[in-house]
Coordinates of C-alpha atoms in Angstrom, one line a residue:
Chain V
X64 CA 0.0 0.0 0.0
X65 CA 2.9 2.3 -0.7
X66 CA 4.1 4.3 -3.6
X67 CA 2.3 2.1 -6.2
X68 CA -1.0 2.6 -4.5
X69 CA -0.6 6.4 -4.4
X70 CA 0.5 6.5 -8.0
X71 CA -2.0 4.2 -9.5
X72 CA -5.0 3.9 -7.3
X73 CA -5.4 6.9 -5.0
X74 CA -6.6 9.4 -7.6
X75 CA -9.1 7.1 -9.3
X76 CA -10.4 6.0 -5.9
X77 CA -11.0 9.5 -4.8
X78 CA -12.4 10.6 -8.1
X79 CA -14.9 7.7 -8.1
X80 CA -15.8 8.5 -4.5
X81 CA -16.5 12.2 -5.3
X82 CA -18.4 11.3 -8.4
X83 CA -20.6 8.9 -6.5
X84 CA -21.2 11.4 -3.7
X85 CA -21.9 14.2 -6.1
X86 CA -24.5 12.3 -8.0
X87 CA -26.2 10.7 -5.0
X88 CA -26.8 14.0 -3.3
X89 CA -29.2 15.6 -5.7
X90 CA -30.5 12.1 -6.5
X91 CA -32.3 12.1 -3.2
X92 CA -34.5 14.9 -4.2
X93 CA -35.0 13.5 -7.7
X94 CA -36.4 10.3 -6.5
X95 CA -38.6 11.9 -3.8
X96 CA -40.1 14.1 -6.5
X97 CA -40.6 11.1 -8.8
X98 CA -38.1 12.6 -11.2
X99 CA -35.8 9.6 -11.5
X100 CA -36.5 9.6 -15.2
X101 CA -35.0 13.0 -15.4
X102 CA -31.7 11.6 -14.0
X103 CA -31.8 8.9 -16.7
X104 CA -32.4 11.6 -19.3
X105 CA -29.7 13.9 -18.0
X106 CA -27.0 11.2 -18.2
X107 CA -28.0 10.3 -21.8
X108 CA -28.1 13.9 -22.9
X109 CA -24.8 15.1 -21.7
X110 CA -22.9 12.8 -24.0
X111 CA -23.9 14.5 -27.3
X112 CA -23.2 17.9 -25.6
X113 CA -19.7 16.8 -24.8
X114 CA -19.2 15.3 -28.3
X115 CA -20.3 18.6 -29.8
X116 CA -18.0 20.6 -27.6
X117 CA -15.2 18.4 -28.7
X118 CA -16.0 18.8 -32.4
X119 CA -16.3 22.5 -32.1
X120 CA -13.2 23.2 -30.0
X121 CA -11.1 20.2 -31.0
X122 CA -10.3 19.3 -27.4
X123 CA -12.0 18.4 -24.2
X124 CA -11.2 21.1 -21.6
X125 CA -13.4 21.4 -18.6
X126 CA -15.1 24.7 -19.7
X127 CA -15.8 23.3 -23.2
X128 CA -17.4 20.2 -21.7
X129 CA -19.5 22.2 -19.3
X130 CA -20.7 24.6 -22.0
X131 CA -21.4 21.7 -24.4
X132 CA -23.3 19.7 -21.9
X133 CA -25.2 22.7 -20.7
X134 CA -26.2 23.6 -24.2
X135 CA -27.3 20.0 -24.8
X136 CA -29.3 20.0 -21.6
X137 CA -30.9 23.3 -22.5
X138 CA -31.7 22.0 -25.9
X139 CA -33.2 18.8 -24.4
X140 CA -35.4 20.9 -22.1
X141 CA -36.6 22.9 -25.0
X142 CA -37.3 19.8 -27.0
X143 CA -39.3 18.2 -24.2
X144 CA -41.3 21.5 -23.7
X145 CA -42.0 21.6 -27.4
X146 CA -43.2 18.0 -27.4
X147 CA -45.4 18.4 -24.3
X148 CA -46.8 21.8 -24.9
X149 CA -47.0 22.2 -28.7
X150 CA -47.1 18.7 -30.0
X151 CA -49.2 17.6 -27.0
X152 CA -47.3 14.4 -26.4
X153 CA -47.5 13.0 -22.9
X154 CA -44.5 13.9 -20.7
X155 CA -43.1 10.4 -20.1
X156 CA -43.1 9.6 -23.9
X157 CA -41.7 13.1 -24.6
X158 CA -38.7 12.5 -22.3
X159 CA -38.2 9.0 -23.7
X160 CA -38.2 10.2 -27.3
X161 CA -35.9 13.1 -26.5
X162 CA -33.2 11.3 -24.6
X163 CA -33.0 8.3 -26.9
X164 CA -32.9 10.5 -30.0
X165 CA -30.2 12.9 -28.6
X166 CA -28.1 9.9 -27.4
X167 CA -28.4 8.3 -30.9
X168 CA -27.4 11.6 -32.4
X169 CA -24.4 11.8 -30.1
X170 CA -23.2 8.3 -30.9
X171 CA -23.6 8.9 -34.6
X172 CA -21.6 12.1 -34.4
X173 CA -18.9 10.3 -32.3
X174 CA -18.6 7.5 -34.8
X175 CA -18.4 9.6 -37.9
X176 CA -15.9 12.1 -36.5
X177 CA -12.2 11.6 -36.0
X178 CA -11.6 11.4 -32.2
X179 CA -8.4 9.6 -32.4
X180 CA -6.5 12.5 -30.9
X181 CA -8.6 12.5 -27.7
X182 CA -9.6 9.6 -25.5
X183 CA -13.2 9.9 -26.5
X184 CA -15.0 6.9 -27.9
X185 CA -18.3 5.2 -27.4
X186 CA -17.1 2.7 -24.7
X187 CA -15.5 5.6 -22.8
X188 CA -18.8 7.6 -23.0
X189 CA -20.7 4.6 -21.6
X190 CA -18.5 3.4 -18.8
X191 CA -15.7 5.8 -18.4
X192 CA -12.1 5.1 -17.7
X193 CA -11.4 5.6 -14.0
X194 CA -8.3 3.4 -14.1
X195 CA -6.5 5.8 -16.4
X196 CA -6.3 8.6 -13.8
X197 CA -2.8 7.9 -12.7
X198 CA -0.6 10.3 -10.6
X199 CA 2.9 9.5 -11.7
X200 CA 4.3 12.6 -10.1
X201 CA 3.6 11.1 -6.7
X202 CA 6.4 9.3 -4.9
X203 CA 4.5 8.0 -1.9
X204 CA 2.1 9.2 0.7
X205 CA 4.3 12.1 1.4
X206 CA 3.5 13.6 -2.0
X207 CA 0.2 14.7 -0.6
X208 CA 2.0 17.4 1.2
X209 CA 4.1 18.6 -1.8
X210 CA 2.7 21.4 -3.7
X211 CA 4.5 20.5 -6.9
X212 CA 3.2 16.9 -6.9
X213 CA -0.3 18.1 -6.0
X214 CA -0.3 20.3 -9.1
X215 CA 0.2 17.3 -11.2
X216 CA -2.9 15.5 -9.9
X217 CA -5.2 14.4 -12.6
X218 CA -7.6 17.3 -13.4
X219 CA -10.6 15.0 -13.2
X220 CA -10.0 14.6 -9.5
X221 CA -9.8 18.3 -8.9
X222 CA -12.8 18.9 -11.0
X223 CA -14.9 16.2 -9.3
X224 CA -14.0 17.3 -5.7
X225 CA -14.7 20.9 -6.5
X226 CA -18.1 20.1 -8.1
X227 CA -19.0 17.9 -5.1
X228 CA -18.2 20.7 -2.7
X229 CA -20.2 23.1 -4.7
X230 CA -23.2 20.8 -4.9
X231 CA -23.0 20.1 -1.2
X232 CA -22.9 23.8 -0.4
X233 CA -25.9 24.5 -2.6
X234 CA -28.0 21.8 -1.2
X235 CA -27.1 22.9 2.3
X236 CA -28.0 26.5 1.5
X237 CA -31.3 25.7 -0.1
X238 CA -32.2 22.9 2.3
X239 CA -35.4 24.2 3.8
X240 CA -37.0 25.4 0.5
X241 CA -36.0 22.2 -1.2
X242 CA -37.4 20.1 1.5
X243 CA -40.7 22.0 1.7
X244 CA -41.2 22.1 -2.0
X245 CA -40.5 18.4 -2.3
X246 CA -42.9 17.3 0.3
X247 CA -45.7 19.8 0.0
X248 CA -45.5 21.9 -3.2
X249 CA -48.8 23.6 -2.6
X250 CA -47.8 24.9 0.8
X251 CA -44.4 25.9 -0.6
X252 CA -46.1 28.1 -3.2
X253 CA -48.3 29.8 -0.7
X254 CA -45.2 30.3 1.5
X255 CA -43.6 32.3 -1.3
X256 CA -41.0 29.7 -2.3
X257 CA -40.1 29.8 -6.0
X258 CA -40.8 26.2 -6.7
X259 CA -40.2 26.3 -10.4
X260 CA -36.9 28.0 -10.0
X261 CA -35.9 25.5 -7.4
X262 CA -37.0 22.6 -9.6
X263 CA -34.9 23.9 -12.4
X264 CA -32.0 24.5 -10.1
X265 CA -32.2 20.9 -8.9
X266 CA -32.0 19.7 -12.5
X267 CA -29.1 22.0 -13.2
X268 CA -27.2 20.7 -10.2
X269 CA -27.9 17.1 -11.2
X270 CA -26.6 18.0 -14.7
X271 CA -23.5 19.5 -13.3
X272 CA -22.8 16.3 -11.3
X273 CA -23.4 14.3 -14.5
X274 CA -21.1 16.3 -16.6
X275 CA -18.3 16.3 -14.1
X276 CA -18.6 12.6 -13.5
X277 CA -19.1 11.7 -17.2
X278 CA -15.4 11.8 -18.0
X279 CA -14.5 9.5 -15.1
X280 CA -17.3 7.0 -15.0
X281 CA -19.4 7.5 -18.1
X282 CA -23.0 8.2 -18.5
X283 CA -24.7 4.9 -17.6
X284 CA -23.0 4.6 -14.2
X285 CA -24.2 8.2 -13.4
X286 CA -27.7 6.9 -13.4
X287 CA -26.8 4.2 -10.9
X288 CA -25.5 6.9 -8.6
X289 CA -28.4 9.2 -9.0
X290 CA -30.9 6.4 -8.1
X291 CA -29.5 3.5 -6.1
X292 CA -27.9 5.0 -3.0
X293 CA -30.8 7.5 -2.5
X294 CA -33.4 4.8 -3.1
X295 CA -31.7 2.5 -0.6
X296 CA -31.5 5.3 1.9
X297 CA -35.2 6.0 1.4
X298 CA -35.9 2.5 2.7
X299 CA -33.8 3.1 5.8
X300 CA -35.5 6.1 7.3
X301 CA -38.4 8.6 7.3
X302 CA -36.2 11.6 8.0
X303 CA -34.9 13.6 5.0
X304 CA -31.6 14.5 6.6
X305 CA -31.0 10.9 7.7
X306 CA -31.9 9.8 4.2
X307 CA -29.4 12.1 2.6
X308 CA -26.7 11.0 5.0
X309 CA -27.4 7.4 4.5
X310 CA -27.3 8.0 0.7
X311 CA -23.8 9.5 1.1
X312 CA -22.7 6.5 3.1
X313 CA -24.0 4.0 0.6
X314 CA -22.5 6.0 -2.3
X315 CA -19.1 6.1 -0.6
X316 CA -19.2 2.5 0.2
X317 CA -20.1 1.6 -3.4
X318 CA -17.4 3.7 -4.8
X319 CA -14.6 2.6 -2.4
X320 CA -15.5 -1.1 -2.2
X321 CA -16.3 -1.1 -5.9
X322 CA -13.0 0.3 -7.0
X323 CA -11.1 -2.0 -4.7
X324 CA -13.0 -5.1 -5.8
X325 CA -12.6 -4.2 -9.5
X326 CA -8.9 -3.6 -9.2
X327 CA -7.8 -6.1 -6.7
X328 CA -10.6 -8.7 -6.6
X329 CA -9.5 -10.6 -9.7
X330 CA -5.9 -10.6 -8.4
X331 CA -7.0 -12.1 -5.1
X332 CA -8.9 -14.8 -7.2
X333 CA -5.8 -15.5 -9.2
X334 CA -6.6 -13.6 -12.4
X335 CA -4.2 -11.0 -13.7
X336 CA -6.5 -8.5 -15.2
X337 CA -8.7 -6.0 -13.4
X338 CA -12.4 -5.5 -14.3
X339 CA -14.4 -2.3 -14.9
X340 CA -14.3 -0.1 -11.8
X341 CA -17.3 1.9 -12.9
X342 CA -19.3 -1.2 -13.6
X343 CA -18.4 -2.7 -10.2
X344 CA -19.4 0.5 -8.4
X345 CA -22.8 0.4 -10.1
X346 CA -23.2 -3.3 -9.3
X347 CA -22.5 -2.7 -5.6
X348 CA -24.9 0.2 -5.4
X349 CA -27.6 -2.2 -6.8
X350 CA -26.7 -4.9 -4.3
X351 CA -27.0 -2.4 -1.4
X352 CA -30.4 -1.4 -2.7
X353 CA -31.4 -5.0 -2.9
X354 CA -30.3 -5.5 0.8
X355 CA -32.2 -2.4 1.8
X356 CA -35.3 -3.6 -0.1
X357 CA -35.1 -6.9 1.8
X358 CA -34.2 -5.7 5.3
X359 CA -34.6 -1.9 5.4
X360 CA -36.6 -0.7 8.4
X361 CA -38.8 1.7 6.3
X362 CA -39.2 -0.3 3.2
X363 CA -42.9 -0.9 3.3
X364 CA -45.5 1.5 2.1
X365 CA -47.9 2.9 4.7
X366 CA -50.6 0.3 5.4
X367 CA -48.9 -2.4 3.5
X368 CA -48.9 -6.0 4.8
X369 CA -46.9 -8.8 3.4
X370 CA -49.6 -9.6 0.9
X371 CA -48.7 -6.7 -1.3
X372 CA -51.4 -5.3 -3.6
X373 CA -50.8 -5.6 -7.3
X374 CA -49.6 -2.5 -8.9
X375 CA -48.5 -3.9 -12.3
Chain I
X175 CA -24.0 6.8 -53.3
X176 CA -24.3 3.7 -55.6
X177 CA -23.8 1.4 -52.6
X178 CA -26.6 3.3 -50.8
X179 CA -29.0 2.9 -53.6
X180 CA -28.0 -0.8 -54.1
X181 CA -28.5 -1.4 -50.4
X182 CA -31.9 0.3 -50.3
X183 CA -33.2 -1.6 -53.3
X184 CA -32.0 -4.9 -52.0
X185 CA -29.3 -5.4 -54.6
X186 CA -26.3 -5.6 -52.3
X187 CA -26.4 -9.4 -52.2
X188 CA -28.5 -12.1 -50.6
X189 CA -27.1 -11.5 -47.1
X190 CA -27.6 -7.8 -47.0
X191 CA -31.1 -8.2 -48.4
X192 CA -32.0 -10.7 -45.6
X193 CA -30.6 -8.4 -43.0
X194 CA -32.6 -5.4 -44.2
X195 CA -35.8 -7.5 -44.4
X196 CA -35.1 -9.0 -41.0
X197 CA -34.7 -5.4 -39.6
X198 CA -38.0 -4.4 -41.3
X199 CA -39.8 -7.3 -39.6
X200 CA -38.3 -6.3 -36.3
X201 CA -39.5 -2.7 -36.8
X202 CA -43.0 -3.9 -37.6
X203 CA -43.2 -6.0 -34.5
X204 CA -41.7 -3.3 -32.3
X205 CA -44.0 -0.7 -33.6
X206 CA -47.1 -2.8 -33.2
X207 CA -46.4 -4.2 -29.8
X208 CA -45.0 -0.8 -28.6
X209 CA -48.3 0.8 -29.3
X210 CA -50.0 -1.2 -26.6
X211 CA -47.2 -0.4 -24.2
X212 CA -47.6 3.2 -25.1
X213 CA -51.2 3.4 -24.2
X214 CA -50.6 1.4 -21.1
X215 CA -47.9 4.0 -20.3
X216 CA -45.3 1.3 -19.5
X217 CA -42.9 1.8 -22.4
X218 CA -40.0 2.7 -20.2
X219 CA -40.1 -0.7 -18.4
X220 CA -38.8 -2.0 -21.7
X221 CA -35.7 0.2 -21.2
X222 CA -35.0 -1.5 -17.8
X223 CA -35.5 -4.9 -19.4
X224 CA -33.2 -4.1 -22.3
X225 CA -30.3 -2.9 -20.1
X226 CA -30.8 -6.0 -17.9
X227 CA -29.9 -8.2 -20.8
X228 CA -26.3 -7.3 -20.8
X229 CA -25.1 -9.6 -17.9
X230 CA -27.1 -12.5 -19.6
X231 CA -25.3 -11.9 -22.9
X232 CA -21.9 -12.0 -21.2
X233 CA -22.7 -15.0 -19.1
X234 CA -24.1 -16.9 -22.1
X235 CA -20.9 -16.1 -24.1
X236 CA -18.7 -17.3 -21.3
X237 CA -20.8 -20.5 -20.8
X238 CA -20.7 -21.3 -24.5
X239 CA -16.9 -20.8 -24.7
X240 CA -16.3 -22.9 -21.6
X241 CA -18.5 -25.7 -23.1
X242 CA -16.3 -25.6 -26.2
X243 CA -18.8 -24.0 -28.5
X244 CA -18.9 -20.7 -30.5
X245 CA -19.5 -17.9 -28.0
X246 CA -21.2 -15.8 -30.5
X247 CA -24.0 -18.1 -31.3
X248 CA -27.1 -15.8 -31.5
X249 CA -29.6 -18.2 -30.1
X250 CA -27.4 -19.0 -27.1
X251 CA -26.8 -15.3 -26.4
X252 CA -30.5 -14.5 -26.7
X253 CA -31.3 -17.3 -24.3
X254 CA -28.8 -15.9 -21.8
X255 CA -30.1 -12.4 -22.3
X256 CA -33.7 -13.6 -21.7
X257 CA -32.8 -15.1 -18.3
X258 CA -31.4 -11.9 -16.9
X259 CA -34.1 -9.8 -18.6
X260 CA -36.7 -11.8 -16.8
X261 CA -34.8 -11.4 -13.5
X262 CA -34.6 -7.7 -14.1
X263 CA -38.3 -7.5 -14.7
X264 CA -39.0 -9.4 -11.5
X265 CA -36.6 -7.1 -9.6
X266 CA -38.4 -4.0 -10.9
X267 CA -41.7 -5.6 -10.1
X268 CA -40.6 -6.5 -6.6
X269 CA -39.2 -3.1 -5.9
X270 CA -42.4 -1.4 -7.0
X271 CA -44.9 -3.7 -5.3
X272 CA -43.1 -4.6 -2.0
X273 CA -41.3 -1.3 -1.2
X274 CA -42.3 2.3 -1.2
X275 CA -40.2 3.1 -4.2
X276 CA -42.0 4.5 -7.2
X277 CA -41.8 2.8 -10.6
X278 CA -39.4 5.3 -12.2
X279 CA -36.9 4.7 -9.4
X280 CA -37.3 0.9 -9.7
X281 CA -36.7 1.0 -13.5
X282 CA -33.7 3.3 -13.2
X283 CA -32.1 1.2 -10.4
X284 CA -32.5 -2.1 -12.2
X285 CA -31.4 -0.5 -15.6
X286 CA -28.2 0.9 -14.2
X287 CA -27.1 -1.9 -11.8
X288 CA -27.7 -4.8 -14.1
X289 CA -26.0 -2.8 -16.9
X290 CA -23.1 -2.1 -14.6
X291 CA -22.7 -5.8 -13.8
X292 CA -22.9 -6.5 -17.5
X293 CA -20.0 -4.1 -18.1
X294 CA -18.0 -5.9 -15.4
X295 CA -18.6 -9.2 -17.2
X296 CA -17.6 -7.6 -20.5
X297 CA -14.2 -6.6 -19.1
X298 CA -13.8 -10.2 -17.8
X299 CA -14.5 -11.5 -21.3
X300 CA -12.0 -9.0 -22.7
X301 CA -9.3 -10.6 -20.7
X302 CA -10.3 -14.2 -21.7
X303 CA -8.1 -15.8 -24.4
X304 CA -9.9 -15.2 -27.7
X305 CA -12.3 -13.0 -25.8
X306 CA -11.8 -9.4 -27.0
X307 CA -15.5 -9.4 -26.6
X308 CA -15.8 -11.1 -29.9
X309 CA -18.2 -8.6 -31.2
X310 CA -20.3 -8.4 -28.1
X311 CA -19.9 -4.6 -28.2
X312 CA -22.2 -4.8 -31.2
X313 CA -25.0 -5.7 -28.8
X314 CA -24.8 -2.3 -27.1
X315 CA -25.6 -0.2 -30.1
X316 CA -26.5 -2.6 -32.9
X317 CA -24.6 -3.9 -35.8
X318 CA -25.3 -5.3 -39.2
X319 CA -21.7 -6.3 -39.8
X320 CA -21.0 -10.0 -40.1
X321 CA -24.7 -10.9 -39.6
X322 CA -25.4 -14.5 -40.6
X323 CA -28.3 -15.6 -42.8
X324 CA -29.7 -17.8 -40.1
X325 CA -29.6 -14.9 -37.6
X326 CA -31.6 -12.7 -40.0
X327 CA -34.1 -15.6 -40.4
X328 CA -34.3 -16.1 -36.7
X329 CA -35.1 -12.4 -36.1
X330 CA -37.6 -12.3 -38.9
X331 CA -39.5 -15.4 -37.8
X332 CA -39.5 -14.4 -34.2
X333 CA -40.8 -10.9 -35.1
X334 CA -43.6 -12.5 -37.2
X335 CA -44.6 -14.6 -34.2
X336 CA -44.6 -11.6 -31.9
X337 CA -46.7 -9.6 -34.3
X338 CA -49.2 -12.5 -34.6
X339 CA -49.5 -12.9 -30.9
X340 CA -49.8 -9.1 -30.3
X341 CA -52.6 -9.0 -32.9
X342 CA -54.4 -11.9 -31.3
X343 CA -54.3 -10.2 -27.9
X344 CA -55.1 -6.7 -29.2
X345 CA -58.5 -6.5 -27.5
X346 CA -57.5 -7.5 -24.0
X347 CA -54.4 -5.2 -24.3
X348 CA -56.7 -2.3 -25.3
X349 CA -59.0 -3.0 -22.4
X350 CA -56.3 -3.1 -19.7
X351 CA -54.8 0.1 -21.1
X352 CA -58.0 2.2 -21.0
X353 CA -59.8 0.9 -18.0
X354 CA -57.8 -1.4 -15.8
X355 CA -59.8 -0.6 -12.7
X356 CA -63.2 -1.5 -14.2
X357 CA -61.7 -4.6 -15.8
X358 CA -60.2 -5.8 -12.6
X359 CA -63.4 -5.2 -10.7
X360 CA -65.3 -7.2 -13.3
X361 CA -63.0 -10.1 -12.7
X362 CA -60.9 -9.6 -15.8
X363 CA -57.3 -11.1 -15.3
X364 CA -55.6 -7.7 -15.8
X365 CA -52.3 -8.9 -14.3
X366 CA -52.1 -11.9 -16.6
X367 CA -52.5 -9.7 -19.7
X368 CA -50.1 -7.1 -18.3
X369 CA -47.5 -9.9 -18.0
X370 CA -48.3 -11.1 -21.5
X371 CA -47.8 -7.6 -22.9
X372 CA -44.5 -7.3 -21.1
X373 CA -43.4 -10.7 -22.2
X374 CA -44.0 -9.7 -25.8
X375 CA -42.2 -6.5 -25.3
X376 CA -39.3 -8.4 -23.8
X377 CA -39.3 -10.7 -26.8
X378 CA -39.1 -7.7 -29.1
X379 CA -36.3 -6.3 -27.1
X380 CA -34.3 -9.6 -27.3
X381 CA -34.6 -9.9 -31.1
X382 CA -33.7 -6.3 -31.4
X383 CA -30.5 -6.6 -29.5
X384 CA -28.4 -7.6 -32.5
X385 CA -29.6 -5.0 -34.9
X386 CA -30.4 -2.0 -32.7
X387 CA -28.5 -2.7 -29.6
X388 CA -29.8 -2.8 -26.0
X389 CA -29.2 0.9 -25.3
X390 CA -31.4 2.1 -28.1
X391 CA -34.0 -0.7 -28.7
X392 CA -36.4 1.1 -26.4
X393 CA -36.5 3.9 -28.9
X394 CA -37.8 1.6 -31.6
X395 CA -40.6 0.7 -29.1
X396 CA -41.4 4.3 -28.1
X397 CA -40.9 6.5 -31.2
X398 CA -43.2 4.8 -33.8
X399 CA -46.2 4.7 -31.6
X400 CA -45.8 8.4 -30.6
X401 CA -45.5 9.2 -34.3
X402 CA -48.5 7.0 -35.2
X403 CA -50.6 8.8 -32.6
X404 CA -50.7 11.9 -34.7
X405 CA -52.5 10.0 -37.5
X406 CA -55.4 8.4 -35.7
X407 CA -57.6 8.2 -32.6
X408 CA -58.1 4.4 -32.7
X409 CA -55.8 2.0 -31.0
X410 CA -55.8 -0.7 -33.7
X411 CA -55.2 1.8 -36.5
X412 CA -52.4 3.4 -34.4
X413 CA -50.8 0.0 -33.9
X414 CA -50.7 -0.7 -37.6
X415 CA -49.4 2.7 -38.6
X416 CA -46.8 2.4 -35.9
X417 CA -45.9 -1.0 -37.3
X418 CA -45.4 0.6 -40.8
X419 CA -43.3 3.4 -39.4
X420 CA -41.2 1.1 -37.3
X421 CA -40.7 -1.3 -40.2
X422 CA -39.7 1.5 -42.6
X423 CA -37.3 3.1 -40.1
X424 CA -35.6 -0.2 -39.3
X425 CA -35.3 -1.1 -43.0
X426 CA -33.9 2.2 -44.0
X427 CA -31.6 2.3 -41.0
X428 CA -30.2 -1.2 -41.5
X429 CA -29.8 -0.6 -45.3
X430 CA -27.9 2.7 -44.8
X431 CA -25.8 1.2 -42.0
X432 CA -24.7 -1.7 -44.2
X433 CA -23.9 0.6 -47.2
X434 CA -22.1 3.5 -45.5
X435 CA -19.0 3.2 -43.4
X436 CA -18.9 4.5 -39.8
X437 CA -22.7 4.4 -39.5
X438 CA -23.8 2.4 -36.5
X439 CA -27.0 0.6 -37.0
X440 CA -28.9 1.4 -33.8
X441 CA -28.5 5.2 -34.0
X442 CA -29.3 5.2 -37.8
X443 CA -32.6 3.5 -37.1
X444 CA -33.5 5.7 -34.2
X445 CA -32.7 8.9 -36.1
X446 CA -34.8 7.8 -39.1
X447 CA -37.7 6.9 -36.7
X448 CA -37.4 10.4 -35.2
X449 CA -37.5 12.0 -38.6
X450 CA -40.8 10.1 -39.2
X451 CA -42.0 11.5 -35.8
X452 CA -41.2 15.0 -36.9
X453 CA -42.9 14.6 -40.2
X454 CA -46.0 13.2 -38.5
X455 CA -46.0 15.9 -35.9
X456 CA -45.9 18.6 -38.6
X457 CA -47.9 17.2 -41.5
X458 CA -50.5 14.8 -40.1
X459 CA -54.0 15.8 -41.0
X460 CA -56.1 17.1 -38.0
X461 CA -53.4 16.6 -35.4
X462 CA -50.3 17.9 -37.2
X463 CA -49.0 21.4 -36.7
X464 CA -49.8 22.5 -40.2
X465 CA -53.4 21.3 -40.0
X466 CA -53.8 23.0 -36.6
X467 CA -52.3 26.2 -37.9
X468 CA -54.6 26.2 -40.9
X469 CA -57.6 25.8 -38.5
X470 CA -56.2 28.7 -36.5
X471 CA -55.6 26.5 -33.4
X472 CA -51.8 26.1 -32.8

């Protein structure tokens, strides 16, 4: 657990951790508001935005990615609004049409353009490449205290930790209005809370997390982080604060254990190659949810007995 | 350009012709069956099921290789994908019925975690001798490349069967879509027909894996019905129109993908279907934008 760990594993481990935490945090409110589909849509839509940004600027700098993804998200919102209001298509169908079409467009663009200069291809877009975030400038744990080594940390890690801090700050700042508008929108409106602005803000925060995490863990795994840790947390408690904290614990555990299992698990079993870290993180978050669904103290609906009513 | 025209007019060889026609049958079945899912408002469950196929595909590949066979055998891969697809469906169902999670959260959770596990297995296969995923990547976004004749036949036959079964069950499907409460109260076995509809949707998903890929197959189930809705008020008409749109989109997409380089099949089909949607949205009589504008009611 010495120099090699710090050089090869520390940065990806922390990046994965911050990505998971950053997505799980707004995910709590998305699932409480029955907007889990929005999380699905966001993670499909940021991909074409990033591809466009690359095609226009020729590289993938942070600002280009953010602007591209932001533009794509904005376009998607307009498209959905057009479908629901003008074409009068029902909202679920409108969202499904929008995010699949935009994702298809993104893949088509990606395949037909020359991205050999940058590490951007379809596999990468789907499940990222955490393992590539090496920190060769480090020479051991002591490098954490050396400014020069720190400056050579992979930019993805800096980006992800910054975004997570920002999201945590925003959620903390807007905690009360968010909570009220999530649980009782009518009351929130009468209390003067700007519910529509808040809703939009939540979507933007989720999109920010998705864009920042995209490069490290890809789009599909972002959905796992939006939904699984908060959903598992929801089954553990009735308190919003406790749920959010549980979701952070579950996200952290998924990220840390997932990375370790993916990187070292095969070696422990005698196989030389590691497996996909992002995939393992998503799998673990699903397993945690399964455990919560089987044993969580607050898993049942109000008034539900073990003979569950049919909802299908 | 000549290749494109040849491909579209079924003159690129027997193989390519079969692939295009198989794709057309798939599109027809997806469009028809998808209409009932659309009116029942459960189309996105198909997305969860589709993503849940990935671990099954990988496991089937590994099993076939271990048993000494060809890991890429389509029937074997589809059998494997069916197993995890059904597991995924039961997971979504259990989450929605036995916990306080809503359906959208259940779908998203199963979609992402099963897919994540599938990705892990893909990386295991990559490291296997002779693995290099042996073209399994094609099941993510669809591919016409190297498709065998018997595979095209399998898809076309299965699509025909799904279409026939959907047509036979069209009345019960319509009933459970529009008034499930009344139906259930009258003793109608709503759940049984719900499961039948989802089973047919799963079958469409499975046969679409090779051509459209698991990530985008849901689009072929969602977009044609939405497009067809603009042309009619009646469910059965909508289903047939949707079938035509689905079939045409799949046919054109597959033909173009075969003829042009760097044109992935799944995205090609989806983008063409979307173009049909836009055309319907704008030009359909009565419900299209142009018609509404002419009546002064946009």
